[in-house]
Short mmCIF file of C-alpha atoms in Angstrom, two decimals:
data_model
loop_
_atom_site.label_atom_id
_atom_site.label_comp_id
_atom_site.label_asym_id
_atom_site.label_seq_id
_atom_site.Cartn_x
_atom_site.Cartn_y
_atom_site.Cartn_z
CA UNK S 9 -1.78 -26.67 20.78
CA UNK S 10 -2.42 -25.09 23.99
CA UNK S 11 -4.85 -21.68 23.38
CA UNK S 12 -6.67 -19.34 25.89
CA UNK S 13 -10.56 -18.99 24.98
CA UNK S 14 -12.25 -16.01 25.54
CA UNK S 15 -15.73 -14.99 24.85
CA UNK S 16 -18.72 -17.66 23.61
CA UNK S 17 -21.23 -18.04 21.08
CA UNK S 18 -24.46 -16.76 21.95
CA UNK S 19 -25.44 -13.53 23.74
CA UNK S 20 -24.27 -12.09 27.08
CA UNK S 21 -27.49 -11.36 29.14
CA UNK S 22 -28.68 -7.95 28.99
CA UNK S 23 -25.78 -6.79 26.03
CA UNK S 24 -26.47 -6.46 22.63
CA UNK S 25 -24.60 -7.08 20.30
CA UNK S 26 -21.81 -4.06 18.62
CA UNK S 27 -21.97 -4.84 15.06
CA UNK S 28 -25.25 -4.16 12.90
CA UNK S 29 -27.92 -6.50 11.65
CA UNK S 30 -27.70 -5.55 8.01
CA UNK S 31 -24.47 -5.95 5.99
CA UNK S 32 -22.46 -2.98 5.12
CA UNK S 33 -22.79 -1.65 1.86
CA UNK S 34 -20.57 -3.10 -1.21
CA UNK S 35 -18.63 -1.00 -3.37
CA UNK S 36 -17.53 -2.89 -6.39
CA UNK S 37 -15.29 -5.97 -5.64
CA UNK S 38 -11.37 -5.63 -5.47
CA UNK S 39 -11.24 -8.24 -8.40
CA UNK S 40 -13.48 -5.98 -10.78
CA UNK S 41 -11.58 -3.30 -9.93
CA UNK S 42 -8.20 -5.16 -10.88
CA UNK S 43 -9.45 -6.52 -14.15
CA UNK S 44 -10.29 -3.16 -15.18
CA UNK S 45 -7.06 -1.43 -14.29
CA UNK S 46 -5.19 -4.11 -15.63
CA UNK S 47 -7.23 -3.85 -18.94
CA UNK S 48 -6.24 0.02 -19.09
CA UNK S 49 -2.74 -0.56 -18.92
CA UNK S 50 -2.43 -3.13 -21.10
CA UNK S 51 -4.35 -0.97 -23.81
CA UNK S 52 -2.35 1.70 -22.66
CA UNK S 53 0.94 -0.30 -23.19
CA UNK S 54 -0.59 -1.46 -26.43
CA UNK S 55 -0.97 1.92 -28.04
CA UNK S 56 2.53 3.06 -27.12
CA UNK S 57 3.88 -0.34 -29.27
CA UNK S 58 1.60 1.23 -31.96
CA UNK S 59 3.24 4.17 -32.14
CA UNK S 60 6.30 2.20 -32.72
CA UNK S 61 4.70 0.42 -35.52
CA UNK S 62 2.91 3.22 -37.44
CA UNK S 63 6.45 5.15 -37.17
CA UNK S 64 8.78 2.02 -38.16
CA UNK S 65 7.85 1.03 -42.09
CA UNK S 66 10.75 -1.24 -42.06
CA UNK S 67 13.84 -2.67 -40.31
CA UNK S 68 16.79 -4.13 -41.84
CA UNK S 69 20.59 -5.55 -40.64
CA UNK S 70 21.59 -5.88 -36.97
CA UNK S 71 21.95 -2.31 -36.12
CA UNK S 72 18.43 -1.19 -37.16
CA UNK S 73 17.15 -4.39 -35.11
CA UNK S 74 19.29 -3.36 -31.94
CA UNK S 75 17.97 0.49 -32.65
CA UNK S 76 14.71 -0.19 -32.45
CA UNK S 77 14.43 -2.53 -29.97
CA UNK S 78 15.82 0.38 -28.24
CA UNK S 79 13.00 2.88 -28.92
CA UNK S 80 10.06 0.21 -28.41
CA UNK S 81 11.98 -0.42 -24.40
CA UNK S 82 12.33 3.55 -24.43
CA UNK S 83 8.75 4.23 -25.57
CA UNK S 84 7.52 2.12 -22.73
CA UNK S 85 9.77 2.63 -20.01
CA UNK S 86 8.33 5.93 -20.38
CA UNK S 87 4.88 5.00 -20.71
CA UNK S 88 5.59 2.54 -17.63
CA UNK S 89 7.23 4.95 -15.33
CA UNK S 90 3.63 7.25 -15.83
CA UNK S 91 1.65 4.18 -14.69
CA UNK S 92 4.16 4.09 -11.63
CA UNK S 93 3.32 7.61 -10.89
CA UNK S 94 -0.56 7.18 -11.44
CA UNK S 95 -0.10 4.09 -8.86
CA UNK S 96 1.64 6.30 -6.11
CA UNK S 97 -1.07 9.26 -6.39
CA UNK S 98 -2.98 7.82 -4.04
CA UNK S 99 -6.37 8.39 -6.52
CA UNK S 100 -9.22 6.84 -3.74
CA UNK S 101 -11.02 4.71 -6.64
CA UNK S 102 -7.81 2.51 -6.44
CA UNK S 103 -7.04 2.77 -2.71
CA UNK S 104 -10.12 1.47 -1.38
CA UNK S 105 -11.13 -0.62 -4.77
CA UNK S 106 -8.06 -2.64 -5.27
CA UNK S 107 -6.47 -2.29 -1.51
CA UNK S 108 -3.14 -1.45 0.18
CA UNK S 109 -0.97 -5.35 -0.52
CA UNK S 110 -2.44 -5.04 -3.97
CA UNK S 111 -1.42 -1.59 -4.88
CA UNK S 112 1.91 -2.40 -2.90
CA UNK S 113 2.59 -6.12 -4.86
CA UNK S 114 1.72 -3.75 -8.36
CA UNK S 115 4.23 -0.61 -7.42
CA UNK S 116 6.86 -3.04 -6.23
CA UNK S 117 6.64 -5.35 -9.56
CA UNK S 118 6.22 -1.92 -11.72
CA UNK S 119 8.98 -0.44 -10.26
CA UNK S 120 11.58 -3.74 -11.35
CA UNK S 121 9.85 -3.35 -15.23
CA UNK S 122 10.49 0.44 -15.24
CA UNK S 123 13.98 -0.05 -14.28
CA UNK S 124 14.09 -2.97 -16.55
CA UNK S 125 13.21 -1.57 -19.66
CA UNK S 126 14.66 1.83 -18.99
CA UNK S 127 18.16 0.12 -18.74
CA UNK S 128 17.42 -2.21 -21.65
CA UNK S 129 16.83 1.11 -23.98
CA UNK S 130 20.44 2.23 -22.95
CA UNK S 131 22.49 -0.91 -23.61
CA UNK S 132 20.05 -1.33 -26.68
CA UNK S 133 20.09 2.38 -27.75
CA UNK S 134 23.99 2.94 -27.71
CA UNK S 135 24.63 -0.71 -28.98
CA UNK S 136 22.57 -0.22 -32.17
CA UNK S 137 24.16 3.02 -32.98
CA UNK S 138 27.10 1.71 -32.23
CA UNK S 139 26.92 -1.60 -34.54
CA UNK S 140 25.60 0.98 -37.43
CA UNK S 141 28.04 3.66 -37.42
CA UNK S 142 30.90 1.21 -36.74
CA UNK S 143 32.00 2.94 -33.86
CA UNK S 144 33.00 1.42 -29.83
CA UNK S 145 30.41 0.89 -27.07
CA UNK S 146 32.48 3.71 -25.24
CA UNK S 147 32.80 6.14 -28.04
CA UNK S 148 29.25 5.82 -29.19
CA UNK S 149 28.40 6.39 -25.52
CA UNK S 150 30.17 9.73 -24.97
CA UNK S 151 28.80 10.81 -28.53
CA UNK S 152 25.12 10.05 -27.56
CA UNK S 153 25.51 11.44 -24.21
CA UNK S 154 27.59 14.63 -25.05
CA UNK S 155 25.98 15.96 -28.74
CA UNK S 156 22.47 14.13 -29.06
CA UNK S 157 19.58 16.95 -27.25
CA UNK S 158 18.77 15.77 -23.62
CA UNK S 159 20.47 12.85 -23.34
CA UNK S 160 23.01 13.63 -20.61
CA UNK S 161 19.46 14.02 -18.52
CA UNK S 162 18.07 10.95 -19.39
CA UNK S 163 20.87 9.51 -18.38
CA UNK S 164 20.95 11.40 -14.91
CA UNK S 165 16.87 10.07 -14.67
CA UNK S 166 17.97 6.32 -15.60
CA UNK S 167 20.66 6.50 -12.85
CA UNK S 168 18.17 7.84 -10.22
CA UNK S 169 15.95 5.35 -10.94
CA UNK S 170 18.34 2.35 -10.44
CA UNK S 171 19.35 3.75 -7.05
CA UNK S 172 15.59 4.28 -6.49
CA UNK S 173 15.46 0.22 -7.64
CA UNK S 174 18.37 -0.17 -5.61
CA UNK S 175 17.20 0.82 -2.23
CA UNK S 176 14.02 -1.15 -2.78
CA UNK S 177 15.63 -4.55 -2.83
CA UNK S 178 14.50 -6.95 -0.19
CA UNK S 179 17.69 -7.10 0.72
CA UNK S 180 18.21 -3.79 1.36
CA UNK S 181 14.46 -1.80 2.30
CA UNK S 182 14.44 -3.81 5.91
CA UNK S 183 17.10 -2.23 6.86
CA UNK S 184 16.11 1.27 6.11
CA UNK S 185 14.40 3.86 8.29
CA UNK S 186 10.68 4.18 6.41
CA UNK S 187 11.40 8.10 6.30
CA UNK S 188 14.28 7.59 4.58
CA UNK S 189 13.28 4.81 1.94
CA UNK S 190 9.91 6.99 1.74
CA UNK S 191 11.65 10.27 1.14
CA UNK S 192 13.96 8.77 -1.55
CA UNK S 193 11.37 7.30 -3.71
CA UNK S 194 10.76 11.25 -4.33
CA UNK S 195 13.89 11.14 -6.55
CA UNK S 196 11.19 8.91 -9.34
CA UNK S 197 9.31 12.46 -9.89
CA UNK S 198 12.30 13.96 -11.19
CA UNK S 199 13.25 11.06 -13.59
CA UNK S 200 9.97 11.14 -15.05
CA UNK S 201 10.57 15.04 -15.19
CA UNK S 202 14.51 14.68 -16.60
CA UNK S 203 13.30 11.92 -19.11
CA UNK S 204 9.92 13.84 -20.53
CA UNK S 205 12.17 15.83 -22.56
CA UNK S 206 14.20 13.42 -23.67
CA UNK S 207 11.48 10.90 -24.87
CA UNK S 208 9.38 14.16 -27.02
CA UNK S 209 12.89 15.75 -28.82
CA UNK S 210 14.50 12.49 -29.19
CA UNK S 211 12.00 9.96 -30.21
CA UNK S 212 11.18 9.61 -33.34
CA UNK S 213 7.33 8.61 -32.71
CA UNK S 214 6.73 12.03 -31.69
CA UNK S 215 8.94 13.77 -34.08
CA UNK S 216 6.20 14.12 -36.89
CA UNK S 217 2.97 13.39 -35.13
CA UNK S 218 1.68 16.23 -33.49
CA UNK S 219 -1.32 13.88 -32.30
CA UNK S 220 1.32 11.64 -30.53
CA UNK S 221 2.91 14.85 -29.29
CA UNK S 222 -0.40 15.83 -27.33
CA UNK S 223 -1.45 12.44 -26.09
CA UNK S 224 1.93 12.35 -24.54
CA UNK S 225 1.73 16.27 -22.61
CA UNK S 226 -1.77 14.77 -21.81
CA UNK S 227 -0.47 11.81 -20.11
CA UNK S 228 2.01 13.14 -18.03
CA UNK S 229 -0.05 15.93 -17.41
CA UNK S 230 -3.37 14.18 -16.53
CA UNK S 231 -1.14 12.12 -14.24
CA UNK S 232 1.40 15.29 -12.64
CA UNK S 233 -2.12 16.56 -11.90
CA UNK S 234 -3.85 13.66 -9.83
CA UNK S 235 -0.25 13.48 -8.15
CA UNK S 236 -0.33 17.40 -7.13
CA UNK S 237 -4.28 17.19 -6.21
CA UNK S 238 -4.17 13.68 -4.10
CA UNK S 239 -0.99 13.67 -2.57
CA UNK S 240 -0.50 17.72 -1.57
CA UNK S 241 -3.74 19.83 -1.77
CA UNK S 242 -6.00 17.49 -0.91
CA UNK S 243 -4.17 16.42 2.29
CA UNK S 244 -3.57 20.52 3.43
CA UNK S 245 -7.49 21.05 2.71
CA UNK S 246 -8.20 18.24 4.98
CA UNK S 247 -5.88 19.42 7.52
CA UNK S 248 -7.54 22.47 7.60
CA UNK S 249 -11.24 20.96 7.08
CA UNK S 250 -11.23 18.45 10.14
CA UNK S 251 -8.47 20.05 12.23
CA UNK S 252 -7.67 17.06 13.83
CA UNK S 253 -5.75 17.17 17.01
CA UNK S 254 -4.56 14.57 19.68
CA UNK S 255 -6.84 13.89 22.97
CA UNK S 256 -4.38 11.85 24.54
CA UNK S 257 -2.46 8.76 24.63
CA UNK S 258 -2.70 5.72 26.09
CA UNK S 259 -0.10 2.81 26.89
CA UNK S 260 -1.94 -0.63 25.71
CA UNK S 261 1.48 -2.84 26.55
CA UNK S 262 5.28 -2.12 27.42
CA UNK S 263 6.06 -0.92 23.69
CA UNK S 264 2.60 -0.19 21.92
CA UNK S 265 0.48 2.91 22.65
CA UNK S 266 -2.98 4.00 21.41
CA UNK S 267 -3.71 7.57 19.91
CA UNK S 268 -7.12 9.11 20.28
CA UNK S 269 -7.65 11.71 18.34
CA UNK S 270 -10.76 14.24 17.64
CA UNK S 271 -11.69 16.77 15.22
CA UNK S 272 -14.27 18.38 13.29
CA UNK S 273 -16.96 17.22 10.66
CA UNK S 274 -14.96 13.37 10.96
CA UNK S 275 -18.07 11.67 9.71
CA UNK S 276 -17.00 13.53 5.75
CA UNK S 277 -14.15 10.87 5.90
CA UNK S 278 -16.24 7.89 5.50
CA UNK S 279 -13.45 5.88 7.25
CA UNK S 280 -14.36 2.36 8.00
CA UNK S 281 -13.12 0.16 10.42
CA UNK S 282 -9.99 -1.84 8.63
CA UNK S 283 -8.51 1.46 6.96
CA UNK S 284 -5.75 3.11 7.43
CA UNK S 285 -4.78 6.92 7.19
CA UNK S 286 -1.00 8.40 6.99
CA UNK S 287 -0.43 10.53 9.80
CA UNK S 288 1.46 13.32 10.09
CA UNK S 289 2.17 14.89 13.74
CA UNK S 290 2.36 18.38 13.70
CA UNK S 291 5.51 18.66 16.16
CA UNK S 292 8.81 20.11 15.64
CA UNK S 293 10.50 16.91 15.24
CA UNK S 294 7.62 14.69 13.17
CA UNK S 295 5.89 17.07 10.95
CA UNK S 296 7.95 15.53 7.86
CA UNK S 297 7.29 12.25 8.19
CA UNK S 298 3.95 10.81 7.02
CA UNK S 299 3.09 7.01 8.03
CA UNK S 300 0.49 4.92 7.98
CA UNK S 301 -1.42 3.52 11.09
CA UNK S 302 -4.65 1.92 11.02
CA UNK S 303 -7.54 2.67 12.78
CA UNK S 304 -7.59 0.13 15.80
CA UNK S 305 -11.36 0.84 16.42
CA UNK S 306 -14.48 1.34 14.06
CA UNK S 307 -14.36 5.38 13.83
CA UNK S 308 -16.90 7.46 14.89
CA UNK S 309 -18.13 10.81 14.08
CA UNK S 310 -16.52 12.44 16.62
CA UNK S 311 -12.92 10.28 17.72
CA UNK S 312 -10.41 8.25 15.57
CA UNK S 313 -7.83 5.89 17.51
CA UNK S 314 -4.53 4.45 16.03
CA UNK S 315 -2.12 1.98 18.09
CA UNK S 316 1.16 2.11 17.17
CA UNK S 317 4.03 -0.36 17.93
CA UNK S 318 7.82 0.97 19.32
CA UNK S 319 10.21 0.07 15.97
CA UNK S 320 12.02 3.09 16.71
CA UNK S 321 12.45 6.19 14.88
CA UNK S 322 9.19 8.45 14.60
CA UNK S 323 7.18 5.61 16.11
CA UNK S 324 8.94 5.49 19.64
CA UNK S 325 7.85 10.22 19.57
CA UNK S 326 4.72 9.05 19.22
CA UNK S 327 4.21 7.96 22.93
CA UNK S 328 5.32 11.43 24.13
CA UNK S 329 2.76 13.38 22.02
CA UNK S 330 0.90 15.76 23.90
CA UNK S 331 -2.94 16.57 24.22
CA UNK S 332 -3.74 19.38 21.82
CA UNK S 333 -1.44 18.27 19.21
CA UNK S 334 -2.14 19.11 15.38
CA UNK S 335 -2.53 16.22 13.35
CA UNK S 336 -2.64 16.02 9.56
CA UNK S 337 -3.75 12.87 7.91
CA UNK S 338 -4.19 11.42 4.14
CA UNK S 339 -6.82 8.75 3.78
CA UNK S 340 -8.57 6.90 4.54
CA UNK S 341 -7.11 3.98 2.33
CA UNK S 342 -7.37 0.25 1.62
CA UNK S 343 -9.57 -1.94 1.01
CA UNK S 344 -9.91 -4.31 4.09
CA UNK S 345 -13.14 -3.57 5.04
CA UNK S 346 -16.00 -5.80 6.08
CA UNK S 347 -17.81 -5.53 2.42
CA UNK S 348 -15.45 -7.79 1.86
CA UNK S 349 -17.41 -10.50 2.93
CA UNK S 350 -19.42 -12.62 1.35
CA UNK S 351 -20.73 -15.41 4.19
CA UNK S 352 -22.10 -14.17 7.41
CA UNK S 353 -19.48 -16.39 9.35
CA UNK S 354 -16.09 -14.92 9.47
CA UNK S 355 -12.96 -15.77 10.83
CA UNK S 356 -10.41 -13.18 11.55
CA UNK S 357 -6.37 -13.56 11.93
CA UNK S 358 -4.03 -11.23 13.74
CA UNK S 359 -0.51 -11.54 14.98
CA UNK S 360 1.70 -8.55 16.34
CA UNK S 361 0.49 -5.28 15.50
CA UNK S 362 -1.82 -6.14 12.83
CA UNK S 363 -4.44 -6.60 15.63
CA UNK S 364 -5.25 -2.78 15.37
CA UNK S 365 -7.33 -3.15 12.03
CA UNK S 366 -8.77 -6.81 12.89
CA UNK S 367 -10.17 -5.12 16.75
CA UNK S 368 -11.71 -2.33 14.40
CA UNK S 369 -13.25 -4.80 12.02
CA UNK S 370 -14.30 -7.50 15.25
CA UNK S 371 -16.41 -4.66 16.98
CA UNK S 372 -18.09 -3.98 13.10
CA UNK S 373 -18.17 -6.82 10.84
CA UNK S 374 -22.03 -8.50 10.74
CA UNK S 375 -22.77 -12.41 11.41
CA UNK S 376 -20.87 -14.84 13.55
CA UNK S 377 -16.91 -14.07 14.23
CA UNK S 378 -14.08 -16.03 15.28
CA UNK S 379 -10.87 -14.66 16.44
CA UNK S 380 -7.68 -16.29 16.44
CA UNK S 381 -4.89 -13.89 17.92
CA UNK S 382 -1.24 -15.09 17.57
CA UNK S 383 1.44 -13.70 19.61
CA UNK S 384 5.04 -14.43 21.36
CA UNK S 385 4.84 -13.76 24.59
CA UNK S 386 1.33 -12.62 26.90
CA UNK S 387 3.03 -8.73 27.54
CA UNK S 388 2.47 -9.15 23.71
CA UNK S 389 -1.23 -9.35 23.62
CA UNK S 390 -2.74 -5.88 23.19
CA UNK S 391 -6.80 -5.60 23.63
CA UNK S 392 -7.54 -7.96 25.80
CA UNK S 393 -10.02 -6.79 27.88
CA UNK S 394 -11.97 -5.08 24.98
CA UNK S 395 -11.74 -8.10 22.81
CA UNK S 396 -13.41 -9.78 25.70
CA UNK S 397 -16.26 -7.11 26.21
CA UNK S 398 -16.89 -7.16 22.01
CA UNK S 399 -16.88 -11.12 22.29
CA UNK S 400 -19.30 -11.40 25.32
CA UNK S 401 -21.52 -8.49 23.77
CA UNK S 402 -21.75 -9.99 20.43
CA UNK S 403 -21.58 -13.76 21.13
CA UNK S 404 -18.07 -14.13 19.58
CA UNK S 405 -15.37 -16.25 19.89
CA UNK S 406 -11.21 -15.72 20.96
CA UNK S 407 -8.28 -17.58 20.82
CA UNK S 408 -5.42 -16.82 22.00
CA UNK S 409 -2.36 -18.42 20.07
CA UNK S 410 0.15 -17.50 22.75
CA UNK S 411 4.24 -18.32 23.05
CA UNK S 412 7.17 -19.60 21.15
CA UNK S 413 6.71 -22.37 18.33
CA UNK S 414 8.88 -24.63 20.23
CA UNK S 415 6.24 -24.82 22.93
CA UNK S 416 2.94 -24.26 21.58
CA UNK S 417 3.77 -25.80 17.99
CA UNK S 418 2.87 -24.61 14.30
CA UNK S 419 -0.12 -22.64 14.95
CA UNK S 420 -1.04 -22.35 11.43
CA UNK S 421 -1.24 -25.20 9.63
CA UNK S 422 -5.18 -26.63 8.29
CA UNK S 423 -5.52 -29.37 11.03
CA UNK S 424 -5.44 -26.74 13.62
CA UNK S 425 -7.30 -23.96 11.60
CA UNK S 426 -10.00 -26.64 11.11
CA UNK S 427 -10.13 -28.24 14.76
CA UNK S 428 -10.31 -24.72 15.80
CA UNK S 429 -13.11 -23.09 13.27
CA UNK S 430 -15.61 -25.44 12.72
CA UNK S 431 -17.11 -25.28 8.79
CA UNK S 432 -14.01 -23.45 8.22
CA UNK S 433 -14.57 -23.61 4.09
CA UNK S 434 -17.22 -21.65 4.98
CA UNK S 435 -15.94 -18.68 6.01
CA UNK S 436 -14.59 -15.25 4.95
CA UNK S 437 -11.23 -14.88 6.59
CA UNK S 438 -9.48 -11.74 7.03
CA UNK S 439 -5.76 -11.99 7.55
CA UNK S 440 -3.25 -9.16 9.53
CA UNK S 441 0.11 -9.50 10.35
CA UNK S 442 3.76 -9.92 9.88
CA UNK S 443 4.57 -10.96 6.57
CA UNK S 444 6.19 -14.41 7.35
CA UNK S 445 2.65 -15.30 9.39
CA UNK S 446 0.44 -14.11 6.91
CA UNK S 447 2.24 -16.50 4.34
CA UNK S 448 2.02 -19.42 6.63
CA UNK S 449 -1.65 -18.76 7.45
CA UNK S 450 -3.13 -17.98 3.58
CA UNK S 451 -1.36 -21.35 2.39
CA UNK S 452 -2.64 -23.02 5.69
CA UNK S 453 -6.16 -21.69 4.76
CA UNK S 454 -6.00 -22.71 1.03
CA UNK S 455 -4.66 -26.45 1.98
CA UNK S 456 -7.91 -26.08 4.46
CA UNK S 457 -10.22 -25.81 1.43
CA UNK S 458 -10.78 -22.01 1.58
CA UNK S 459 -11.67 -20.21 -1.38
CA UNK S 460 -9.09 -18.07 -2.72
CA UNK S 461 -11.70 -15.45 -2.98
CA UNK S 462 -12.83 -15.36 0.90
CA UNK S 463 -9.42 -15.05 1.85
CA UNK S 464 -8.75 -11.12 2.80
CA UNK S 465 -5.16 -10.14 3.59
CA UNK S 466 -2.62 -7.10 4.74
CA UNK S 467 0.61 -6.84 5.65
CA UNK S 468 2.98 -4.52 7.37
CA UNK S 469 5.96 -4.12 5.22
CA UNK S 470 6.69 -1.02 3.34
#
C-alpha cells in the first residue's frame, strides 16, 4: 500500500492547536434516541391493532378471516403512512438525535411496509368480500370501487403510492435526477390526504367510537402540522431571519467548488461542524430545488462554506453563482458531530466528496486525529493544503489513499487499517463517503475489533 503522509504528531512550533481542550457538549446519544422512537411506534402500532380487537367480537368462515385481515393491514397502513410523514418533517429532535443514514435506512424501510400493507388491504379487502358475497375478484372490485363512499380515492392514493415505491427502487432512484425523485415523493402527501377519508367513513373502528374518531383527526393533524411548521414556515422565517447570501465561490479541483456564504445573526443556527443544511439558491433557474450540502468547515458566527461536487444538474449552476446571491437554507441536520465521540483518539475516513464534513469535523473534533483520505486519482484530492495547515497546527496525522485498486491494492481491509492506526480498537471512527467504500471500510473496521458503537457513518445517496 503505497500512501502520502502529511502532517505529524506533536505540535508545530509557534501554532496552536484549532480544536478546543474541552469536549463538546453531548446531547443524548443516537441509540437513546432510537430506542425511544422505536418504542413510540411500536405502541403506536399496538393501539391501532387494539382498535381492531375492541371492534372485532368475533370472526368466523373464510370470508370474515380474509375481511379482516383486510381492515387490521388497512388500519395500519394508515397508521404507518403517518409515521412516514412524521419521519419526513424534518422535526430537529430526530435530525440531529438519530442522524441523516438513520432517518434515511427508517424512511426507506417504512416506505416498502406502507406500500406493503396498503396493497395487502386491497387484495385482502376485495377478496374477503368477494369469498362472502359469492361474487368474482373483478365484479367485487368494480362494486367496492364504484358504490362503497371514498373508495375510488383510496384507490387513486394506493396507486400513487406504488409509483412513489416504484421510483424508489435501487434499481431505479440512481438513475433519477434528485429534483425529480425529490419532487415526486410529494405525491405521498396527497395519499395520506385521498386515504384519510376513506379510512374514518369506511372503517368500521371509527364508525361508533367517537374517541377513535378524534385520536385519528389528532394524528394526522398533530403530524400535517409539524410537516407545515418544519418543512415551509420555518425555512421562509429563516430565510428572512439570517438573510443569507453568497460571498463568492471558489474552484477547490477541476469539478468541485466551495461556496462561502454570510449572513446575519448565523451563530442562532447552532450548526456544528459535520452537519448539513438544504440549500436553496435564490436564482431564476435553482430556486425550486432544495439539496443538501454539508458544511466543509466548522461554521462560524459570521461565514458558512459548502463544497459541492459536478454530478450535473443543479450542482454543475452552482459554480456560476454570483456574489450577492440569496440563499435559503433548512437545517442544520444530522447527527455526525464530534459528541459523538467517546475516546479522545479518533480516526476519521473520507473518500470523494464526503471529505467536506470530515475537513469540518478535523479542524473541531478534541484529542488526537488520524486522517485517512481515499481517492482515485491526485486532481481528486480536494483540501490539501488546509488539511496540511490543521494537521501541522494540531499535531495530526494524513494519509493519503491515492489511485486505482489495481495499483495501490484494497485500501480497506483491517491489516491495513491496523498497520496504519496504531491502537486502532481504541478509537472513535467517523466514516464519509460513497456508499460502496463506506461498506468496505465499517466491515473492515468491525473485523479490526472496533466497537460497533465508535463506529460513526454517512453516506451520499438519496
Amino acid at each position: 500500500m503505497t500512501t502520502i503522509d502529511a502532517g505529524h504528531r506533536g505540535r508545530a512550533p509557534g501554532r496552536h492547536t484549532s480544536a478546543p481542550d474541552r469536549r463538546p457538549a453531548r446531547g443524548v446519544r443516537p441509540g437513546v434516541v432510537s430506542a425511544v422512537t422505536l418504542a413510540l411506534i411500536g405502541a403506536g402500532a399496538a393501539a391501532v391493532v387494539g382498535l381492531w380487537w375492541a371492534d372485532t367480537p368475533s370472526v368466523a368462515g373464510i370470508g370474515d378471516w380474509l375481511t379482516n385481515a383486510g381492515r387490521i393491514t388497512g388500519l395500519l397502513a394508515g397508521y404507518a403512512i403517518v409515521v412516514l410523514l412524521a419521519l419526513m418533517a424534518r422535526v430537529p429532535a430526530l435530525e440531529r438525535g438519530l442522524g441523516a443514514d438513520r432517518l434515511a435506512r427508517w424512511h426507506a424501510m417504512g416506505g416498502r411496509y406502507t406500500v406493503g400493507l396498503a396493497v395487502a388491504h386491497t387484495l385482502l379487502i376485495i377478496w374477503g368480500y368477494a369469498v362472502t358475497g359469492h361474487a368474482s375478484v373483478v365484479s367485487q372490485t368494480a362494486s367496492l370501487v364504484l358504490s362503497y363512499p371514498d373508495v375510488l380515492e383510496a384507490t387513486v392514493a394506493v396507486l400513487l403510492l406504488v409509483g412513489v415505491g416504484v421510483v424508489s427502487a435501487r434499481a431505479i432512484r440512481p438513475r433519477m435526477r434528485y429534483e425529480t425523485w425529490f419532487y415526486l415523493h410529494f405525491y405521498t402527501y396527497l395519499a395520506a390526504a385521498l386515504a384519510f377519508g376513506h379510512q374514518l367513513s369506511g372503517g368500521a373502528e371509527f364508525a361508533g367510537n367517537r374517541a377513535a374518531r378524534l385520536a385519528w383527526y389528532a394524528l394526522y393533524g398533530g403530524v400535517g402540522a409539524l410537516l407545515v411548521w418544519y418543512r415551509f414556515l420555518t425555512p421562509v422565517a429563516r430565510a428572512f431571519r439570517h438573510r443569507l447570501r453568497v460571498t463568492h465561490v471558489v474552484r477547490e479541483a477541476p469539478d468541485v467548488v466551495s461556496i462561502h456564504l454570510t449572513g446575519r445573526r448565523l451563530g442562532e443556527l447552532r450548526a456544528e461542524a459535520g452537519q448539513f443544511f438544504r440549500w436553496r439558491f435564490l436564482t431564476r433557474d435553482l430556486w425550486w430545488a432544495a439539496n443538501p450540502y454539508s458544511l466543509s468547515a466548522a461554521p462560524s458566527p459570521h461565514e458558512l462554506r459548502i463544497t459541492v461536487k459536478d454530478l450535473g444538474d443543479q450542482s454543475r449552476s452552482l459554480a456560476r453563482l454570483r456574489p450577492g446571491t440569496r440563499v435559503a437554507a433548512e437545517g442544520p441536520y444530522g447527527a455526525f458531530t464530534a459528541g459523538r465521540a467517546t475516546s479522545r483518539k479518533v480516526l476519521m475516513i473520507a473518500g470523494g466528496v464526503g471529505i467536506t464534513p470530515i475537513r469540518a469535523l478535523f479542524e473541531t473534533v478534541p484529542g488526537e486525529v488520524t486522517l485517512l483520505y481515499r481517492a482515485s486519482a491526485p486532481r481528486d484530492v480536494v483540501f490539501q493544503h488546509e488539511l496540511s495547515a490543521i494537521a501541522a497546527a494540531r499535531g495530526a496525522a494524513v494519509h493519503y489513499l491515492v489511485g486505482p485498486r489495481a495499483r495501490i491494492g484494497e485500501p480497506f481491509t483491517a491489516e491495513v487499517l491496523a498497520s496504519l492506526v496504531p491502537g486502532l480498537r481504541d478509537h472513535d471512527v467517523y466514516v464519509c463517503g460513497p456508499p460502496g467504500m463506506t461498506a468496505a471500510a465499517v466491515a473492515a473496521l468491525r473485523r479490526a475489533g472496533v466497537p460497533r458503537r465508535r463506529v460513526h457513518h454517512e453516506s451520499f445517496e438519496f
